[in-house]
mmCIF file of C-alpha atoms in Angstrom:
data_model
loop_
_atom_site.group_PDB
_atom_site.id
_atom_site.type_symbol
_atom_site.label_atom_id
_atom_site.label_comp_id
_atom_site.label_asym_id
_atom_site.label_seq_id
_atom_site.Cartn_x
_atom_site.Cartn_y
_atom_site.Cartn_z
ATOM 1 C CA UNK X 1 92.390 135.207 82.138
ATOM 2 C CA UNK X 2 92.081 131.732 83.359
ATOM 3 C CA UNK X 3 89.861 129.266 85.549
ATOM 4 C CA UNK X 4 89.891 126.540 87.257
ATOM 5 C CA UNK X 5 86.680 124.497 86.499
ATOM 6 C CA UNK X 6 85.991 121.541 89.989
ATOM 7 C CA UNK X 7 83.190 119.177 89.005
ATOM 8 C CA UNK X 8 82.499 116.061 91.752
ATOM 9 C CA UNK X 9 80.393 113.479 91.473
ATOM 10 C CA UNK X 10 76.699 112.343 92.946
ATOM 11 C CA UNK X 11 78.891 110.344 96.135
ATOM 12 C CA UNK X 12 78.506 107.023 97.217
ATOM 13 C CA UNK X 13 77.235 106.651 100.984
ATOM 14 C CA UNK X 14 78.677 104.613 103.643
ATOM 15 C CA UNK X 15 76.268 102.097 102.744
ATOM 16 C CA UNK X 16 76.831 101.206 99.327
ATOM 17 C CA UNK X 17 80.672 100.762 100.368
ATOM 18 C CA UNK X 18 79.763 98.408 102.640
ATOM 19 C CA UNK X 19 78.054 96.225 99.476
ATOM 20 C CA UNK X 20 80.565 96.315 97.338
ATOM 21 C CA UNK X 21 83.181 95.405 100.033
ATOM 22 C CA UNK X 22 84.243 99.459 100.742
ATOM 23 C CA UNK X 23 85.041 99.464 96.910
ATOM 24 C CA UNK X 24 84.007 102.466 94.976
ATOM 25 C CA UNK X 25 81.889 101.757 91.865
ATOM 26 C CA UNK X 26 84.119 102.332 88.781
ATOM 27 C CA UNK X 27 83.301 105.795 87.374
ATOM 28 C CA UNK X 28 83.013 106.444 83.412
ATOM 29 C CA UNK X 29 85.984 107.648 81.250
ATOM 30 C CA UNK X 30 85.937 111.551 81.225
ATOM 31 C CA UNK X 31 85.014 112.263 83.935
ATOM 32 C CA UNK X 32 81.007 111.843 82.591
ATOM 33 C CA UNK X 33 79.349 111.346 85.268
ATOM 34 C CA UNK X 34 80.840 114.885 87.133
ATOM 35 C CA UNK X 35 78.578 117.968 87.971
ATOM 36 C CA UNK X 36 80.612 120.883 87.757
ATOM 37 C CA UNK X 37 80.061 122.842 91.493
ATOM 38 C CA UNK X 38 83.424 125.748 91.257
ATOM 39 C CA UNK X 39 84.741 128.294 88.243
ATOM 40 C CA UNK X 40 87.156 130.741 89.277
ATOM 41 C CA UNK X 41 90.556 131.720 89.015
ATOM 42 C CA UNK X 42 91.762 130.829 92.730
ATOM 43 C CA UNK X 43 93.375 127.764 92.924
ATOM 44 C CA UNK X 44 91.074 126.781 95.915
ATOM 45 C CA UNK X 45 86.536 127.103 96.702
ATOM 46 C CA UNK X 46 84.582 125.160 99.534
ATOM 47 C CA UNK X 47 81.799 122.864 97.923
ATOM 48 C CA UNK X 48 78.234 123.469 99.842
ATOM 49 C CA UNK X 49 75.381 121.059 100.356
ATOM 50 C CA UNK X 50 77.543 117.764 100.325
ATOM 51 C CA UNK X 51 76.031 115.184 102.429
ATOM 52 C CA UNK X 52 77.041 113.074 104.897
ATOM 53 C CA UNK X 53 79.366 109.918 105.103
ATOM 54 C CA UNK X 54 79.242 110.276 101.742
ATOM 55 C CA UNK X 55 82.561 109.661 99.668
ATOM 56 C CA UNK X 56 83.313 111.875 96.894
ATOM 57 C CA UNK X 57 85.572 111.777 93.619
ATOM 58 C CA UNK X 58 86.808 115.772 92.165
ATOM 59 C CA UNK X 59 88.293 116.089 89.867
ATOM 60 C CA UNK X 60 89.646 119.147 88.228
ATOM 61 C CA UNK X 61 90.715 121.283 84.643
ATOM 62 C CA UNK X 62 92.126 124.617 83.758
ATOM 63 C CA UNK X 63 90.506 126.761 81.172
ATOM 64 C CA UNK X 64 92.063 129.615 78.756
ATOM 65 C CA UNK X 65 90.460 130.957 75.880
ATOM 66 C CA UNK X 66 91.993 128.764 73.904
ATOM 67 C CA UNK X 67 91.043 125.886 75.270
ATOM 68 C CA UNK X 68 90.362 123.048 78.482
ATOM 69 C CA UNK X 69 93.135 120.755 80.344
ATOM 70 C CA UNK X 70 92.493 117.689 80.774
ATOM 71 C CA UNK X 71 91.186 116.518 84.195
ATOM 72 C CA UNK X 72 93.275 115.957 87.328
ATOM 73 C CA UNK X 73 93.861 112.676 89.194
ATOM 74 C CA UNK X 74 89.916 111.833 91.025
ATOM 75 C CA UNK X 75 90.518 112.962 94.814
ATOM 76 C CA UNK X 76 88.624 111.263 96.708
ATOM 77 C CA UNK X 77 87.117 111.944 100.011
ATOM 78 C CA UNK X 78 84.331 110.869 102.424
ATOM 79 C CA UNK X 79 82.653 114.052 104.792
ATOM 80 C CA UNK X 80 82.744 113.166 108.635
ATOM 81 C CA UNK X 81 79.543 111.187 109.833
ATOM 82 C CA UNK X 82 77.145 113.576 111.432
ATOM 83 C CA UNK X 83 77.180 113.363 115.615
ATOM 84 C CA UNK X 84 75.862 110.610 117.279
ATOM 85 C CA UNK X 85 72.452 111.036 119.686
ATOM 86 C CA UNK X 86 72.285 111.618 122.930
ATOM 87 C CA UNK X 87 73.814 108.618 124.596
ATOM 88 C CA UNK X 88 71.561 106.467 127.618
ATOM 89 C CA UNK X 89 72.760 104.310 130.670
ATOM 90 C CA UNK X 90 70.835 101.473 130.133
ATOM 91 C CA UNK X 91 72.753 99.418 133.037
ATOM 92 C CA UNK X 92 75.334 100.519 135.980
ATOM 93 C CA UNK X 93 76.802 98.786 138.399
ATOM 94 C CA UNK X 94 79.964 99.896 141.417
ATOM 95 C CA UNK X 95 81.904 99.163 138.687
ATOM 96 C CA UNK X 96 80.765 99.875 135.228
ATOM 97 C CA UNK X 97 78.680 101.157 133.544
ATOM 98 C CA UNK X 98 76.888 99.826 129.649
ATOM 99 C CA UNK X 99 75.053 102.922 127.508
ATOM 100 C CA UNK X 100 73.531 102.741 123.914
ATOM 101 C CA UNK X 101 73.720 105.493 121.187
ATOM 102 C CA UNK X 102 71.778 105.656 117.698
ATOM 103 C CA UNK X 103 73.527 106.517 114.366
ATOM 104 C CA UNK X 104 73.546 110.593 113.532
ATOM 105 C CA UNK X 105 73.632 112.111 109.649
ATOM 106 C CA UNK X 106 74.353 109.781 107.059
ATOM 107 C CA UNK X 107 73.989 106.369 108.777
ATOM 108 C CA UNK X 108 75.422 103.765 110.803
ATOM 109 C CA UNK X 109 79.475 105.040 111.112
ATOM 110 C CA UNK X 110 82.348 102.326 110.192
ATOM 111 C CA UNK X 111 83.623 103.476 113.662
ATOM 112 C CA UNK X 112 82.526 104.941 116.867
ATOM 113 C CA UNK X 113 84.990 105.807 119.757
ATOM 114 C CA UNK X 114 83.532 107.085 123.703
ATOM 115 C CA UNK X 115 84.695 108.618 125.907
ATOM 116 C CA UNK X 116 84.131 109.129 129.020
ATOM 117 C CA UNK X 117 85.247 112.278 132.041
ATOM 118 C CA UNK X 118 84.953 111.715 135.618
ATOM 119 C CA UNK X 119 83.385 115.236 137.267
ATOM 120 C CA UNK X 120 82.474 113.807 140.876
ATOM 121 C CA UNK X 121 83.074 111.170 143.538
ATOM 122 C CA UNK X 122 81.778 110.495 146.795
ATOM 123 C CA UNK X 123 78.177 111.334 146.070
ATOM 124 C CA UNK X 124 76.762 110.681 148.950
ATOM 125 C CA UNK X 125 79.084 113.333 150.685
ATOM 126 C CA UNK X 126 77.362 116.843 150.048
ATOM 127 C CA UNK X 127 80.530 118.126 151.262
ATOM 128 C CA UNK X 128 83.016 116.243 148.809
ATOM 129 C CA UNK X 129 80.164 116.646 146.104
ATOM 130 C CA UNK X 130 81.070 120.173 146.152
ATOM 131 C CA UNK X 131 84.444 120.412 146.943
ATOM 132 C CA UNK X 132 85.285 117.804 143.629
ATOM 133 C CA UNK X 133 82.119 119.980 141.228
ATOM 134 C CA UNK X 134 84.524 123.135 142.072
ATOM 135 C CA UNK X 135 87.585 122.349 140.765
ATOM 136 C CA UNK X 136 86.595 119.506 137.627
ATOM 137 C CA UNK X 137 84.864 123.588 137.224
ATOM 138 C CA UNK X 138 88.052 124.961 137.884
ATOM 139 C CA UNK X 139 90.241 122.802 135.314
ATOM 140 C CA UNK X 140 87.289 121.577 132.814
ATOM 141 C CA UNK X 141 89.424 122.963 130.072
ATOM 142 C CA UNK X 142 92.079 120.826 131.266
ATOM 143 C CA UNK X 143 91.105 117.564 131.613
ATOM 144 C CA UNK X 144 90.993 115.176 129.024
ATOM 145 C CA UNK X 145 88.648 112.659 128.039
ATOM 146 C CA UNK X 146 90.241 109.007 128.327
ATOM 147 C CA UNK X 147 88.939 106.476 125.621
ATOM 148 C CA UNK X 148 87.050 103.362 126.462
ATOM 149 C CA UNK X 149 85.471 102.007 124.022
ATOM 150 C CA UNK X 150 86.170 101.796 119.815
ATOM 151 C CA UNK X 151 84.282 99.222 117.678
ATOM 152 C CA UNK X 152 81.058 99.794 115.107
ATOM 153 C CA UNK X 153 78.759 98.530 117.275
ATOM 154 C CA UNK X 154 76.042 101.072 119.172
ATOM 155 C CA UNK X 155 75.920 99.467 122.403
ATOM 156 C CA UNK X 156 79.662 99.201 125.090
ATOM 157 C CA UNK X 157 80.244 98.409 128.142
ATOM 158 C CA UNK X 158 82.273 100.791 130.294
ATOM 159 C CA UNK X 159 84.842 98.575 133.072
ATOM 160 C CA UNK X 160 87.763 99.972 132.843
ATOM 161 C CA UNK X 161 88.720 103.340 136.244
ATOM 162 C CA UNK X 162 85.692 103.565 136.834
ATOM 163 C CA UNK X 163 85.102 104.222 140.722
ATOM 164 C CA UNK X 164 81.437 102.989 142.630
ATOM 165 C CA UNK X 165 79.532 106.228 144.343
ATOM 166 C CA UNK X 166 81.446 108.195 141.582
ATOM 167 C CA UNK X 167 79.816 110.389 137.956
ATOM 168 C CA UNK X 168 80.777 110.511 135.198
ATOM 169 C CA UNK X 169 80.831 111.999 131.476
ATOM 170 C CA UNK X 170 80.239 110.762 128.684
ATOM 171 C CA UNK X 171 80.587 111.182 124.744
ATOM 172 C CA UNK X 172 80.640 109.026 121.774
ATOM 173 C CA UNK X 173 82.409 110.579 118.533
ATOM 174 C CA UNK X 174 81.200 108.722 114.476
ATOM 175 C CA UNK X 175 84.449 108.081 112.073
ATOM 176 C CA UNK X 176 83.900 107.386 108.636
ATOM 177 C CA UNK X 177 86.503 105.174 105.995
ATOM 178 C CA UNK X 178 88.807 107.537 106.263
ATOM 179 C CA UNK X 179 89.449 107.243 109.900
ATOM 180 C CA UNK X 180 87.614 111.226 109.883
ATOM 181 C CA UNK X 181 85.508 112.396 112.592
ATOM 182 C CA UNK X 182 82.872 114.324 113.325
ATOM 183 C CA UNK X 183 81.660 116.462 115.879
ATOM 184 C CA UNK X 184 80.560 114.573 119.408
ATOM 185 C CA UNK X 185 77.243 113.855 120.434
ATOM 186 C CA UNK X 186 76.337 115.544 123.388
ATOM 187 C CA UNK X 187 77.202 114.060 126.741
ATOM 188 C CA UNK X 188 75.261 112.117 129.095
ATOM 189 C CA UNK X 189 75.884 112.637 132.991
ATOM 190 C CA UNK X 190 76.094 108.507 134.445
ATOM 191 C CA UNK X 191 76.042 107.817 138.044
ATOM 192 C CA UNK X 192 78.228 104.706 139.362
ATOM 193 C CA UNK X 193 76.058 103.338 142.558
ATOM 194 C CA UNK X 194 77.876 101.593 146.134
ATOM 195 C CA UNK X 195 78.356 98.724 147.122
ATOM 196 C CA UNK X 196 79.489 98.601 150.634
ATOM 197 C CA UNK X 197 82.170 96.760 150.273
ATOM 198 C CA UNK X 198 83.881 98.132 147.502
ATOM 199 C CA UNK X 199 84.473 101.129 149.328
ATOM 200 C CA UNK X 200 87.990 101.729 149.834
ATOM 201 C CA UNK X 201 88.073 102.189 154.089
ATOM 202 C CA UNK X 202 90.532 105.308 154.346
ATOM 203 C CA UNK X 203 91.025 108.021 157.026
ATOM 204 C CA UNK X 204 88.487 109.857 153.927
ATOM 205 C CA UNK X 205 85.977 107.169 153.681
ATOM 206 C CA UNK X 206 85.498 106.011 157.661
ATOM 207 C CA UNK X 207 82.370 107.699 158.387
ATOM 208 C CA UNK X 208 80.370 106.702 154.696
ATOM 209 C CA UNK X 209 82.017 103.046 155.635
ATOM 210 C CA UNK X 210 81.178 102.637 159.715
ATOM 211 C CA UNK X 211 78.458 103.969 160.437
ATOM 212 C CA UNK X 212 77.770 104.753 164.094
ATOM 213 C CA UNK X 213 73.635 103.114 165.727
ATOM 214 C CA UNK X 214 73.853 104.488 168.967
ATOM 215 C CA UNK X 215 72.357 107.729 169.347
ATOM 216 C CA UNK X 216 73.124 108.774 172.716
ATOM 217 C CA UNK X 217 69.744 106.816 174.402
ATOM 218 C CA UNK X 218 71.345 104.010 176.071
ATOM 219 C CA UNK X 219 70.247 103.253 179.589
ATOM 220 C CA UNK X 220 71.522 100.865 181.927
ATOM 221 C CA UNK X 221 70.542 97.273 181.220
ATOM 222 C CA UNK X 222 71.211 97.676 176.639
ATOM 223 C CA UNK X 223 74.050 95.945 175.580
ATOM 224 C CA UNK X 224 76.578 97.529 173.729
ATOM 225 C CA UNK X 225 77.646 95.466 170.358
ATOM 226 C CA UNK X 226 81.230 96.556 169.633
ATOM 227 C CA UNK X 227 82.506 95.377 165.276
ATOM 228 C CA UNK X 228 85.338 96.101 163.631
ATOM 229 C CA UNK X 229 87.450 95.792 160.376
ATOM 230 C CA UNK X 230 91.259 95.317 160.244
ATOM 231 C CA UNK X 231 93.690 95.275 157.777
ATOM 232 C CA UNK X 232 97.281 94.628 157.542
ATOM 233 C CA UNK X 233 99.075 95.736 155.337
ATOM 234 C CA UNK X 234 101.649 93.156 153.571
ATOM 235 C CA UNK X 235 105.193 93.742 152.230
ATOM 236 C CA UNK X 236 107.070 92.999 149.331
ATOM 237 C CA UNK X 237 109.526 90.886 151.062
#
C-alpha cells in the first residue's frame, strides 16, 4: 500500500511579493514550514481553503509501508485575484468614457484588463434602439468583447472605437503575477452623449441631424429660412 503526501506553505500575499520585488522569501531546509494538506493513493487532489491572489509552494512525497521519499521539487502556484467591484462611469463624453473600480478579494491585483461591448446605437431613436437590442440579444453569444485597457491603475479612460449616442457594456478582469485571470466583475452599462457636430449625416440619420421647425402654421407675411450643409466626396487621385 502506497500513498502520496502533499504539503504546502502558508502562502505569500501579492502585497508581500511586491515588497520583496516579486521574489518569494527563502524557505527553510527540508520544507519544515510546510503543512500536510492531502494524503491518498491517487496522484491528484483538490486543495481547498486557499486565499485569493496568494502565491503558494507545494511539495509531494511518496510513502510506502517501509519508507518515505524526500520531498519533490517545489511547485509555485498563485491563486487568481477575486473579481473587482462593478465599475462605475465617472465621466462620459461623445467618444470617450472614464471608469473607476476597486480591487476585490486578495487586494490589489498585478494588472487589470478592461473590456467593452457594443449594445445599441442612436439612443434617441426608439426604433433603432429596439432593433439594435433585439439583434444584440440574438447574437450576444457570438459577439466578442474588445480589450481597451491593461495596466495596474484602477481607473481608465476609453477613447478608441466609441461612437456618440451609443450604449456599451464594460467589465474588468484582475490578473495575478503568473498572468492568471480571475472571474470578471459585474458589467456596467455606460452611454456616450451626442453632440450635433459629431453625428455623421447619412440617409439613416438625416432626421436626427436636420430638424424641421415649421409645423404647418405658416401664414402670409412669415419669413421662411432654408439652411443646408453641402458635402463633397474627394477622390484619392
